[in-house]
Tab-separated table of C-alpha atoms and ligand atoms in Angstrom:
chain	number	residue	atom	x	y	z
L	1	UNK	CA	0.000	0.000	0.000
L	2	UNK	CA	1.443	3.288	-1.075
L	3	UNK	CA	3.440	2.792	-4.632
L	4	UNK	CA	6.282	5.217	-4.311
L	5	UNK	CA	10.038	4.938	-3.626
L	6	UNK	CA	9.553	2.076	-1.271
L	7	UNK	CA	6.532	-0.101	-2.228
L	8	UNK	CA	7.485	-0.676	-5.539
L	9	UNK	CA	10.875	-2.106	-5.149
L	10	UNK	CA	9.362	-3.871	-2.286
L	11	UNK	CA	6.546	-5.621	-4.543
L	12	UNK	CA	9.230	-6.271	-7.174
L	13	UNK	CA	11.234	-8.184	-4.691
L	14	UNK	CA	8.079	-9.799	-3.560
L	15	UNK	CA	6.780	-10.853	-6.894
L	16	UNK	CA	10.199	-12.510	-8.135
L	17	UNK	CA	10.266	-14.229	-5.201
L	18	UNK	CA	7.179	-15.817	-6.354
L	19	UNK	CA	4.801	-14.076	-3.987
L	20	UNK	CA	1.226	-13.086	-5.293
L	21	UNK	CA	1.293	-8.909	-5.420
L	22	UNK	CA	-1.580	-6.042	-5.410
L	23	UNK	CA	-0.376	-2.739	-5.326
L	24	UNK	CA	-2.639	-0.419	-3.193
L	25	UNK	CA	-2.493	3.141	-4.012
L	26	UNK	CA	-4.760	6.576	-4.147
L	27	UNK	CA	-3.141	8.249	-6.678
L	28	UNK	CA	-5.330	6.970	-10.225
L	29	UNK	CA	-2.206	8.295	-12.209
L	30	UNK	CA	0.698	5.945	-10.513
L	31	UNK	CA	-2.290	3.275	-10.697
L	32	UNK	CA	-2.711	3.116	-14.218
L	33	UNK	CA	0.804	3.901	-15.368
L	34	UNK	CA	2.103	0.814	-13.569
L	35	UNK	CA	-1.221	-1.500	-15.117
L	36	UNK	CA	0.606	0.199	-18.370
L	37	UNK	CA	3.943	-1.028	-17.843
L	38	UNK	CA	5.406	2.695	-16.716
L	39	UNK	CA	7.771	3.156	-13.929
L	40	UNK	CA	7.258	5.993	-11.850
L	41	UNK	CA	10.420	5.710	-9.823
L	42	UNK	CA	14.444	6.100	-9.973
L	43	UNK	CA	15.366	2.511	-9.117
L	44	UNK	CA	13.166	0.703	-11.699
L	45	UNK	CA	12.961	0.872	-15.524
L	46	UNK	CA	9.523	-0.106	-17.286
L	47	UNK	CA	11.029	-3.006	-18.349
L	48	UNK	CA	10.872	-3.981	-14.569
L	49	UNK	CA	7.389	-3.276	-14.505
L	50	UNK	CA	6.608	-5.518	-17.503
L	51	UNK	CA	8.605	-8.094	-15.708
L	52	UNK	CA	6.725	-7.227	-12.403
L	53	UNK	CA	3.463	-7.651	-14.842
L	54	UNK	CA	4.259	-10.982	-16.293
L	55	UNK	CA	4.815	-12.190	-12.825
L	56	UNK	CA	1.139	-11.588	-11.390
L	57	UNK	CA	1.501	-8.268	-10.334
L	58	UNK	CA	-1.416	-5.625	-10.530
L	59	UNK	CA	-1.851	-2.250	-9.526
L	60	UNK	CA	-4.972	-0.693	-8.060
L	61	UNK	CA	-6.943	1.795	-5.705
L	62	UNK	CA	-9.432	-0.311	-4.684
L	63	UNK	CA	-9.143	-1.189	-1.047
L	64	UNK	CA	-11.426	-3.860	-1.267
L	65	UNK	CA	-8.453	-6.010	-2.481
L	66	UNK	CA	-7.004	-6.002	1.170
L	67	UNK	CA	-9.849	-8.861	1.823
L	68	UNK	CA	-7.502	-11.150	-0.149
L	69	UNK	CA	-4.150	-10.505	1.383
L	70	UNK	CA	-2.625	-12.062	4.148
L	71	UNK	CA	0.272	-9.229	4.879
L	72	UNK	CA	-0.777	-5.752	4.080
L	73	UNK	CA	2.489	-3.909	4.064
L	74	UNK	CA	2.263	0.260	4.552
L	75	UNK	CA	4.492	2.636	2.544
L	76	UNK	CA	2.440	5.931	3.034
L	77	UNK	CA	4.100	9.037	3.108
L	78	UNK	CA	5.044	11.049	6.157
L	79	UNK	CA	5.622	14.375	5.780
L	80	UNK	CA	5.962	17.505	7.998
L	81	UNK	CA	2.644	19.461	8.763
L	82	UNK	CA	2.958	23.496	8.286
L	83	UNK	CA	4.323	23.653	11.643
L	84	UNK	CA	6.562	21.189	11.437
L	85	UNK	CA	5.708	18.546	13.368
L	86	UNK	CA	4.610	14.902	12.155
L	87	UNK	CA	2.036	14.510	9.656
L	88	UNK	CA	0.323	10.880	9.970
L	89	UNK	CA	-2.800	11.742	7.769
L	90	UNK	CA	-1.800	9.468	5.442
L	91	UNK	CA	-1.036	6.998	7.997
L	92	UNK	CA	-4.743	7.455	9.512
L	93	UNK	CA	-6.584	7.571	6.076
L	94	UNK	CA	-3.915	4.371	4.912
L	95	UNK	CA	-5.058	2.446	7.873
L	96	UNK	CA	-9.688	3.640	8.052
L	97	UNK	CA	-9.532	2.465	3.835
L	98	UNK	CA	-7.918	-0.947	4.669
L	99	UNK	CA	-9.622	-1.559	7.978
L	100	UNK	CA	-13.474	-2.499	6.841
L	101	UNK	CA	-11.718	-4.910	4.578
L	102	UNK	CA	-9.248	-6.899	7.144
L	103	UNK	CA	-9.972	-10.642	7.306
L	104	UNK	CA	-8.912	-12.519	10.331
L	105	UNK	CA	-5.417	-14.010	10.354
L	106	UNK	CA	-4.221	-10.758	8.261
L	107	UNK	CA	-0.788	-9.594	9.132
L	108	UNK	CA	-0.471	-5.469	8.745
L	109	UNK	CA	3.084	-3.662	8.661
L	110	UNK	CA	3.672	-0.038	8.691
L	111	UNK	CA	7.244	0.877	6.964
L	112	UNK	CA	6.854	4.533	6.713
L	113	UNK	CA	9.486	6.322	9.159
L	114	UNK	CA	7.568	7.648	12.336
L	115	UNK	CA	7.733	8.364	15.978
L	116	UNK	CA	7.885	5.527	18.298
L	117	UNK	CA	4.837	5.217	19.736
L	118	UNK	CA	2.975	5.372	16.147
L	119	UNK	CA	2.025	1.802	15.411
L	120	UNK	CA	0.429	0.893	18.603
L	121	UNK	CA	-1.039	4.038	19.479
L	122	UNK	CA	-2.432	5.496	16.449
L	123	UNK	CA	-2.343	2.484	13.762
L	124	UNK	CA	-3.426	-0.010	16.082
L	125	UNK	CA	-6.999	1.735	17.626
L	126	UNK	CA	-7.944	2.373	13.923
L	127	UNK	CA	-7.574	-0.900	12.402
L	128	UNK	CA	-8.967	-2.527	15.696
L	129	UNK	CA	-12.155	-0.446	15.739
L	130	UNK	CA	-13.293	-0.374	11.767
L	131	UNK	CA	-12.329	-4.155	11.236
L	132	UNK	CA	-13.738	-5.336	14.248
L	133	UNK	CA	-10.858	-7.621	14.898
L	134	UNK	CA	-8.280	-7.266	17.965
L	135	UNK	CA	-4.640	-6.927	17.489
L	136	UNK	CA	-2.697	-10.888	19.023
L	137	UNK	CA	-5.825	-12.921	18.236
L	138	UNK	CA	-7.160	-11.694	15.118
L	139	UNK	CA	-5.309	-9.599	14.193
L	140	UNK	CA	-1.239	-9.248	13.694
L	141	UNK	CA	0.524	-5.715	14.007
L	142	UNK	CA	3.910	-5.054	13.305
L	143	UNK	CA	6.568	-2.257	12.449
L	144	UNK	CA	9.462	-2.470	10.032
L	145	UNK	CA	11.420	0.497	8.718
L	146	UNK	CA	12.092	0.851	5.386
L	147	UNK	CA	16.136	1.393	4.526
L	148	UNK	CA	15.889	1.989	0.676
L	149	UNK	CA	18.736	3.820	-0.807
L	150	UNK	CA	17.588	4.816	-4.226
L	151	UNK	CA	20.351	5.137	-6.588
L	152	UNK	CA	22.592	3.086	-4.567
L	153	UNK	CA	23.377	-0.010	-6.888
L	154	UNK	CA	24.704	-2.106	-4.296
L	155	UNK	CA	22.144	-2.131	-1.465
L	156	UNK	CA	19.000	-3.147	-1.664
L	157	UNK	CA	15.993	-4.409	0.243
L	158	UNK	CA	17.760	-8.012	-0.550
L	159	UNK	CA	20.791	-7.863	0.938
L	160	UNK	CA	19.960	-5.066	3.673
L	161	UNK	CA	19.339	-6.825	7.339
L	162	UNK	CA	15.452	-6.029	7.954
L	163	UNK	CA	14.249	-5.019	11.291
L	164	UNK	CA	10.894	-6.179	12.998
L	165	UNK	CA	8.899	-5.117	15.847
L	166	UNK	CA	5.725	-6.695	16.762
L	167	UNK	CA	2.678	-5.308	18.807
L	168	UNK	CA	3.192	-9.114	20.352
L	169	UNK	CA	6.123	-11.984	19.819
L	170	UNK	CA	3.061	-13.560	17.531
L	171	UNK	CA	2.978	-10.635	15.480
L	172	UNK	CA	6.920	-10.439	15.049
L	173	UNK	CA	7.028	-13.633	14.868
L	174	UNK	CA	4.719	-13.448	11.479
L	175	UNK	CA	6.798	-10.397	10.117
L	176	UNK	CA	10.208	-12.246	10.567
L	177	UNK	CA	8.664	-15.001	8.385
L	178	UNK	CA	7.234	-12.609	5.791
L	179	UNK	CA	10.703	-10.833	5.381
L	180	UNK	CA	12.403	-13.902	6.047
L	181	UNK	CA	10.897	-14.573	1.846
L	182	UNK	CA	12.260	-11.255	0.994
L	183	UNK	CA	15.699	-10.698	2.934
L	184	UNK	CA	19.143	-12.298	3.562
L	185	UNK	CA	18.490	-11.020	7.488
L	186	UNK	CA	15.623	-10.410	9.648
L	187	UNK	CA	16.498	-8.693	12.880
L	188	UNK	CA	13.393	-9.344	15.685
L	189	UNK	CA	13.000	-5.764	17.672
L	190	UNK	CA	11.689	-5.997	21.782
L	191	UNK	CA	8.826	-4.230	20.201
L	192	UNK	CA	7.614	-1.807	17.754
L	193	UNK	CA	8.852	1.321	19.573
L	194	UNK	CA	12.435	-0.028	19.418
L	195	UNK	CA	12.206	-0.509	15.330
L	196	UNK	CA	10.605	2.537	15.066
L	197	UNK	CA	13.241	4.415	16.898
L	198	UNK	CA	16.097	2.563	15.273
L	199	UNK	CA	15.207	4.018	11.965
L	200	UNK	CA	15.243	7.308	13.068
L	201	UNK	CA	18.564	7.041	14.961
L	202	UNK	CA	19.945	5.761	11.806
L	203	UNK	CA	18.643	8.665	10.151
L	204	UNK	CA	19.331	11.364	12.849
L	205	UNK	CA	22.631	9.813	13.163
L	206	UNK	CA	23.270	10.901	9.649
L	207	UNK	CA	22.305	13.935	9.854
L	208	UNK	CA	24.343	15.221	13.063
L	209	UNK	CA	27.109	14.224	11.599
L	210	UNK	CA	26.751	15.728	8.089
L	211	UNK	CA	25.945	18.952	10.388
L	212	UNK	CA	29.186	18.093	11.770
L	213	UNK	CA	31.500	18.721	8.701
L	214	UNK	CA	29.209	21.181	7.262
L	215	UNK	CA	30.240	23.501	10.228
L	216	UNK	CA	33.991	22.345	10.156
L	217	UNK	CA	34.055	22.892	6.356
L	218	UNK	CA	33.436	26.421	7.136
L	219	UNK	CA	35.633	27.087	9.571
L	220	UNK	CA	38.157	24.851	7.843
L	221	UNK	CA	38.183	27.645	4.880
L	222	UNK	CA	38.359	30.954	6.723
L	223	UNK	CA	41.862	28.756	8.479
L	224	UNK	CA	42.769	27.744	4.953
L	225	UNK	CA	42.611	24.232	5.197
L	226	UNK	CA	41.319	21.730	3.114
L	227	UNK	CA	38.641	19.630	4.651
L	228	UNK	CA	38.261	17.533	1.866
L	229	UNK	CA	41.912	16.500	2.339
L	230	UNK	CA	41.155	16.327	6.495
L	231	UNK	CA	38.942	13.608	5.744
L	232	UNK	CA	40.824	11.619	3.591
L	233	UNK	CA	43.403	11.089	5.684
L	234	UNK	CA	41.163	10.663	9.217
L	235	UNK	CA	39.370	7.887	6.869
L	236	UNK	CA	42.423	6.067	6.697
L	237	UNK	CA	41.781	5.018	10.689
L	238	UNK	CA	40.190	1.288	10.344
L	239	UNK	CA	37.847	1.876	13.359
L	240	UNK	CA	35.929	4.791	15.507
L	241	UNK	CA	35.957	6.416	12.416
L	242	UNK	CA	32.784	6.662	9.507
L	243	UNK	CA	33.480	9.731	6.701
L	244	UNK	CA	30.861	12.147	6.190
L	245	UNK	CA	31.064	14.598	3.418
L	246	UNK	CA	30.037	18.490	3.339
L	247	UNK	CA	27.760	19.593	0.914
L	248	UNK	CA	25.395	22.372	0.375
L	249	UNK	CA	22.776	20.346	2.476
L	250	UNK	CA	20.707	18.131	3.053
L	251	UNK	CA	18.073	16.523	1.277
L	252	UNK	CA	15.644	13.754	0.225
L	253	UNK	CA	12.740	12.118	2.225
L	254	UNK	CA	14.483	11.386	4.940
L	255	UNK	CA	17.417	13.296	6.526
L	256	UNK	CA	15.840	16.472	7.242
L	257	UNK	CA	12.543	15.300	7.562
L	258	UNK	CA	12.775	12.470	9.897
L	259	UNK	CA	14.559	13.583	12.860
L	260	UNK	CA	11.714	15.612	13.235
L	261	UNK	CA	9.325	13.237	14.052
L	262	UNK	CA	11.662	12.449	16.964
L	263	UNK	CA	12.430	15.657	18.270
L	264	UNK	CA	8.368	16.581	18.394
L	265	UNK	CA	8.056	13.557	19.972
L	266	UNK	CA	10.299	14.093	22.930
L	267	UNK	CA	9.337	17.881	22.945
L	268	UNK	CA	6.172	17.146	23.460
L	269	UNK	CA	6.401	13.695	25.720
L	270	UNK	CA	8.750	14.792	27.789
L	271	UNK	CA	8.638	18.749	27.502
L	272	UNK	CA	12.554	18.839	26.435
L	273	UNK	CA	14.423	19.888	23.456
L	274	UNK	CA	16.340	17.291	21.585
L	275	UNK	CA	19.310	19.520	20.938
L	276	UNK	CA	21.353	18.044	18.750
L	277	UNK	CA	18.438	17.478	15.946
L	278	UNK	CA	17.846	21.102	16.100
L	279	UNK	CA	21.812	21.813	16.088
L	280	UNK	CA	22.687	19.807	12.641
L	281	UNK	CA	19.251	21.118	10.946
L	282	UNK	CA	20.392	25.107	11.778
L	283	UNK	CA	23.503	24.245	10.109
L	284	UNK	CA	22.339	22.383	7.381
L	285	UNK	CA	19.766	24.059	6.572
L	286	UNK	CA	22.492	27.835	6.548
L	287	UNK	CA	24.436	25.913	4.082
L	288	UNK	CA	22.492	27.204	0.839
L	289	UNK	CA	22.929	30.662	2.535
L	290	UNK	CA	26.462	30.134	3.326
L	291	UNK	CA	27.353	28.771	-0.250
L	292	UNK	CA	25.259	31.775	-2.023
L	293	UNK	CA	27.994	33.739	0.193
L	294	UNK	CA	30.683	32.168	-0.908
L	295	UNK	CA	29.668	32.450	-4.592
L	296	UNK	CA	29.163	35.975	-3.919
L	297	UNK	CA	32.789	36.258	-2.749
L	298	UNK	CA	34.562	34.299	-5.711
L	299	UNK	CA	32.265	36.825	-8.152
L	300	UNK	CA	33.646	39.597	-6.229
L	301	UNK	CA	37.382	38.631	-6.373
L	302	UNK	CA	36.722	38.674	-10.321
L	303	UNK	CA	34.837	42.232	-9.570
L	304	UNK	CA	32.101	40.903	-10.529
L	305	UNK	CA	28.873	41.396	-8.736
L	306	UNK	CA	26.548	38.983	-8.273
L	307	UNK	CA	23.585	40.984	-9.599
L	308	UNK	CA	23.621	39.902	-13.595
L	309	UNK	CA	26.214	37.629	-13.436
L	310	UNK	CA	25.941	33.911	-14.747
L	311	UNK	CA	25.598	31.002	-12.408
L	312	UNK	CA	25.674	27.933	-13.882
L	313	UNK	CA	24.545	24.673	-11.047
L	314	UNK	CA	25.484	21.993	-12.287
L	315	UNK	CA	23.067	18.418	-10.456
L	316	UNK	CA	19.892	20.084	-8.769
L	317	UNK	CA	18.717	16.848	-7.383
L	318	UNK	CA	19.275	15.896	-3.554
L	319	UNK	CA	21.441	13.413	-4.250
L	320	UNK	CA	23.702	12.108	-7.228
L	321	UNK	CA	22.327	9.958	-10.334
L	322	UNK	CA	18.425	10.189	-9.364
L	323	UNK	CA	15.730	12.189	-10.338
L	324	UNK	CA	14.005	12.715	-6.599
L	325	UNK	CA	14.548	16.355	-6.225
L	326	UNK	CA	12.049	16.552	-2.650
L	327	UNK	CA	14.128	18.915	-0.293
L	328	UNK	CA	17.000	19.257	-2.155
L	329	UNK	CA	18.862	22.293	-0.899
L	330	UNK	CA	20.326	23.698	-4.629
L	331	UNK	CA	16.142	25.360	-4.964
L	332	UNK	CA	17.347	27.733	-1.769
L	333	UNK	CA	20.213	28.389	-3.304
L	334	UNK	CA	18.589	29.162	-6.662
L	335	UNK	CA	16.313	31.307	-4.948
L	336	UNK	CA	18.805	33.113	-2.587
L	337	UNK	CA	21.020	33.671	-6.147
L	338	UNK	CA	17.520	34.858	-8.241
L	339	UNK	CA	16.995	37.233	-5.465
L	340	UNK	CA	20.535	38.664	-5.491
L	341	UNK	CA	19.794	39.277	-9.505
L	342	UNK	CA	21.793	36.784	-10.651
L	343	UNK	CA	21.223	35.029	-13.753
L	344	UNK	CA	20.871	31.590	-13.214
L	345	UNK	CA	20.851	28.526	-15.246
L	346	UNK	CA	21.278	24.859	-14.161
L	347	UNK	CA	22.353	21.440	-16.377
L	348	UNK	CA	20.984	18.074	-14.887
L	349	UNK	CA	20.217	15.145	-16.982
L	350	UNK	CA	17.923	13.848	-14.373
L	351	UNK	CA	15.482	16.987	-14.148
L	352	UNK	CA	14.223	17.903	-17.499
L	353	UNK	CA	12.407	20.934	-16.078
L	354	UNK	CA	13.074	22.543	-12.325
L	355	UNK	CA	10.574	23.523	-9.970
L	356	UNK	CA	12.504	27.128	-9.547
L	357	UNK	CA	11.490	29.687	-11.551
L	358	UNK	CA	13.547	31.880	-12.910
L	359	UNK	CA	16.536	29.038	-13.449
L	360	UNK	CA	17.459	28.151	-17.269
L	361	UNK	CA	17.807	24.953	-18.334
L	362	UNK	CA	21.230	24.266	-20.166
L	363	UNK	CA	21.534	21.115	-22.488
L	364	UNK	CA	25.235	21.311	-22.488
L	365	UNK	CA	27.242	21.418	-19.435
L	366	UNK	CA	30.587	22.535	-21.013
L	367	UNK	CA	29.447	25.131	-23.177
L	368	UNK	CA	26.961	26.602	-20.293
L	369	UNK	CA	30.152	26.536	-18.073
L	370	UNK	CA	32.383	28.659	-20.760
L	371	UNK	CA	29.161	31.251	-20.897
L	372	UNK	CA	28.624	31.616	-17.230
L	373	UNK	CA	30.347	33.486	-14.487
L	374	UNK	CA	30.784	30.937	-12.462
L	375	UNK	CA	29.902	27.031	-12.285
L	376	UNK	CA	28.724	25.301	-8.790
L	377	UNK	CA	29.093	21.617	-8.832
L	378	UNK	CA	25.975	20.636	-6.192
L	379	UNK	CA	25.987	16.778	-7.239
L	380	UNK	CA	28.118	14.864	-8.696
L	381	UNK	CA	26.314	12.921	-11.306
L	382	UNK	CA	28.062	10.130	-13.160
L	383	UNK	CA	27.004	11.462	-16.474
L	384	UNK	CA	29.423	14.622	-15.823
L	385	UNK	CA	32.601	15.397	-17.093
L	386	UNK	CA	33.556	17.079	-14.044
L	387	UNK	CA	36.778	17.642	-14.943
L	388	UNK	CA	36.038	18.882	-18.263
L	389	UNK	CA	33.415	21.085	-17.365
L	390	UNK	CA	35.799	22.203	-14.428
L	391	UNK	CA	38.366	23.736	-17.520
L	392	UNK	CA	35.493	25.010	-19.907
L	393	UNK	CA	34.659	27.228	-16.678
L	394	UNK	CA	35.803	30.472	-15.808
L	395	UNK	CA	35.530	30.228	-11.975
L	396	UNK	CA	34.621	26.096	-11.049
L	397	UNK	CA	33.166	26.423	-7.626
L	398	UNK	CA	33.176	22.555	-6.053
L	399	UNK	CA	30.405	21.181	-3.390
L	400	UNK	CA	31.496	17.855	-3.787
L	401	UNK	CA	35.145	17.829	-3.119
L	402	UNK	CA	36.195	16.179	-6.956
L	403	UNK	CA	37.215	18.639	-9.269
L	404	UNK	CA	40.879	19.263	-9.954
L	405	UNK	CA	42.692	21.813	-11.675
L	406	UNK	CA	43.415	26.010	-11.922
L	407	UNK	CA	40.509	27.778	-11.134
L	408	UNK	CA	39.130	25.025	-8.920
L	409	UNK	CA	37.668	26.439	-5.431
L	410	UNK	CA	36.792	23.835	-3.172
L	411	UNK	CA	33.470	24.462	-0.554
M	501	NAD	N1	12.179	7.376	-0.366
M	501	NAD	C1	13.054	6.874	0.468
M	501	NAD	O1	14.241	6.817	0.165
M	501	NAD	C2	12.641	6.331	1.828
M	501	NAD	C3	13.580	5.603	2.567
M	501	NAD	C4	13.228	5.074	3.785
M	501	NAD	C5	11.955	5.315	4.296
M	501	NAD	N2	11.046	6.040	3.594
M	501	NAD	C6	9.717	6.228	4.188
M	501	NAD	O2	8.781	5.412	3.508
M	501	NAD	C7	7.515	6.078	3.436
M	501	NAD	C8	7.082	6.199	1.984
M	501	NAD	O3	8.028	6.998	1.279
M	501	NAD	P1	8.151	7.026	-0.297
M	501	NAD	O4	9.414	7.746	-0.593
M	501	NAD	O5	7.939	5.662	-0.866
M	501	NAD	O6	6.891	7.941	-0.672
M	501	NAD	P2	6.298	8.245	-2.124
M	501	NAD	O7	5.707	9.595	-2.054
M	501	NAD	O8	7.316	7.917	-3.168
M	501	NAD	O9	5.125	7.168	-2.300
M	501	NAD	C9	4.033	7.067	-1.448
M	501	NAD	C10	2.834	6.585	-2.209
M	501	NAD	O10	1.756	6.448	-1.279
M	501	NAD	C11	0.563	6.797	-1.939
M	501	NAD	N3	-0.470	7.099	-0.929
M	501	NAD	C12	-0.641	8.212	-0.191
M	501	NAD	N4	-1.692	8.073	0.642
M	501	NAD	C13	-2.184	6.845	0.428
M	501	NAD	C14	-3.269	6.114	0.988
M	501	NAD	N5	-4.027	6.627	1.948
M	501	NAD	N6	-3.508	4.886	0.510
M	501	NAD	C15	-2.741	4.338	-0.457
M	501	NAD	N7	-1.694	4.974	-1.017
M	501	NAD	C16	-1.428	6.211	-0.577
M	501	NAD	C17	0.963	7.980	-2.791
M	501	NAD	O11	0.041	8.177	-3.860
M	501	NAD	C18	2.351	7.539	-3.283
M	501	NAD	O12	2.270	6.853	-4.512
M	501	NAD	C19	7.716	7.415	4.141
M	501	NAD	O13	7.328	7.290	5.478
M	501	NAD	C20	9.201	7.627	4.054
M	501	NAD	O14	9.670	8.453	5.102
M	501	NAD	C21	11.366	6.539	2.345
């Protein structure tokens, strides 16, 4: 249920390993475009969905097909409200559709990242009530977080240990064997608060210490020394040590959405700030900011000023070699730059046409280099010459930490 990011590569896996799939999902559009053979999603070409087709699978919006099933797996969305704070609507509505239809014996599993605390206390009441049945006789209820990486071609659901947590050992005991089909490794939680929380310390974790080089980048320049070469050599130390690179931010669906759920949580549980959540997101969310500064500065050393200058941004997506561009800190930037009167143009073979406004698409990232003022490398997409765009450009400004050569400036 929910055919995005993570439930289709989950009901790929599932239908190769011979399992009979229905794809739940609101959205009419992602419905019939799958039915048509269309992927919708980074990870999966439609030539996986015809596969996915010839094995059984079908797509639909019709939550009567729940009746049928004997796991219902959850892949909602779970965004931020306005405010901030966790937004389970999708959750709640996810869970009152399915509920009228739940047989007895029917296992259900949320995956979508939220607070501890979510599946028992606001998944379980709703199924409970609208399908009559109860949660350890009837019913089973468990939790398992979702670790998709898209884009990342050697991880994948397969060969990434899967954590369970069930409302009762029953209940995990069902999810382990589901997964158990799916995975290499099934890892059995004390409950469903634990697997809830582990995915967002894996997530938090992340982020802190992204926050962590983002603010020692900066520092790192105004002392004139190079981070980048900082970390290679601490990442020579076999143990203690993980490398984080900086960046102009973070991203995605997860990183600086997640934690979030976690520090509401405690905020309003407990009535105390979880401060190092709200540490890494003021610095990683100042990076755009901090790099629209710097650009500023390298213009100026060229007296240029910013206002009608060219700024090329080369990889507008939140991460390399995908197309997700949800949170991705180069629209900030765009818009800090477009409000200082720059004139901005970016080259990305994954986004055909940008959400900013204002920001020119450039077919050719060598030529669009030689024309602008300067040239930002955000991500580092496999389909770029960095190197030669980095000596088509007049000023190469580098996020990423590749780029070699005169007239290479390093975040
Ligand atoms: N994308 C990732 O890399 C990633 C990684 C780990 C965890 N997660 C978590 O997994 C969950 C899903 O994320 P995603 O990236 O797959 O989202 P997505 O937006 O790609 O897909 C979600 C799908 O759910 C559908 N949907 C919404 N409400 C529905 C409802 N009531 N009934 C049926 N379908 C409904 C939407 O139409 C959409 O197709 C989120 O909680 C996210 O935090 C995502």
């Amino acid at each position: 249920m929910g055919l995005g990011y993570v439930g289709v590569p989950l009901a790929e896996l599932a239908v190769s390993r011979g399992l009979e799939v229905t794809g739940l999902d609101t959205s009419d559009r992602i419905v019939t475009g799958l039915n048509a053979g269309v992927s919708h999603i980074d990870d999966l070409g439609d030539e996986d969905v015809a596969e996915m087709l010839a094995g059984g699978f079908r797509a639909s919006s019709d939550p009567a097909v729940v009746a049928t099933a004997d796991t219902v797996v959850i892949c909602v969305p779970t965004p931020l409200d306005p405010a901030g704070g966790p937004d389970l609507s999708m959750v709640r509505a996810a869970a009152r559709s399915i509920a009228p239809h739940l047989t007895s014996g029917t296992l259900v599993v949320l995956e979508s990242t939220t607070y501890p605390g979510t599946t028992e206390e606001v998944l379980r009441p709703i199924l409970e009530e609208l399908s009559g049945l109860t949660v350890g006789s009837g019913l089973a209820l468990a939790f398992s977080p979702e670790r998709v990486d898209p884009g990342n071609p050697e991880f994948g659901i397969a060969n990434t240990p899967k954590v369970v947590g069930g409302t009762t050992e029953e209940c995990a005991r069902r999810a382990e064997e589901f997964y158990s089909q799916l995975t290499s490794q099934v890892v059995v939680a004390r409950g469903t608060r634990e697997a809830e929380m582990s995915k967002l310390l894996e997530n938090t974790y992340r982020q802190v210490n992204i926050a962590l080089v983002n603010e020692m980048v900066r520092f790192s320049h105004e002392l004139s020394i190079d981070f980048w070469d900082v970390i290679r050599l601490a990442r020579t130390k076999p143990f203690g040590f993980q490398a984080f690179y900086p960046g102009p931010g973070v991203g995605g669906h997860c990183i600086p959405i997640d934690p979030n759920y976690l520090s509401h949580r405690v905020e309003e549980q407990l009535g105390y700030p979880f401060r190092f959540v709200e540490l890494a997101q003021e610095i990683n969310s100042g990076m755009p900011r901090y790099v629209a500064q710097r650009i500023q500065s390298l213009l100026n050393d060229r007296s240029l000023p910013v206002r009608g200058s060219g700024v090329l941004l080369l990889g507008v997506t939140y991460k390399p070699d995908i197309a997700d561009q949800r949170e991705s800190p180069a629209i900030p930037l765009a818009q800090v730059l477009l409000g200082m009167g720059a004139r901005v143009s970016y080259a990305d073979p994954h986004v055909p046409a940008w959400v900013v406004d204002g920001a020119v698409r450039a077919d050719d990232p060598v030529s669009a280099a030689a024309e602008a003022d300067i040239t930002v490398l955000l991500q580092q997409h496999r389909a770029f010459d960095v190197d030669a765009i980095a000596a088509a450009a007049h000023c190469f400004f580098d996020l990423r930490g590749v780029a070699t050569g005169p007239g290479v400036e390093r975040l």
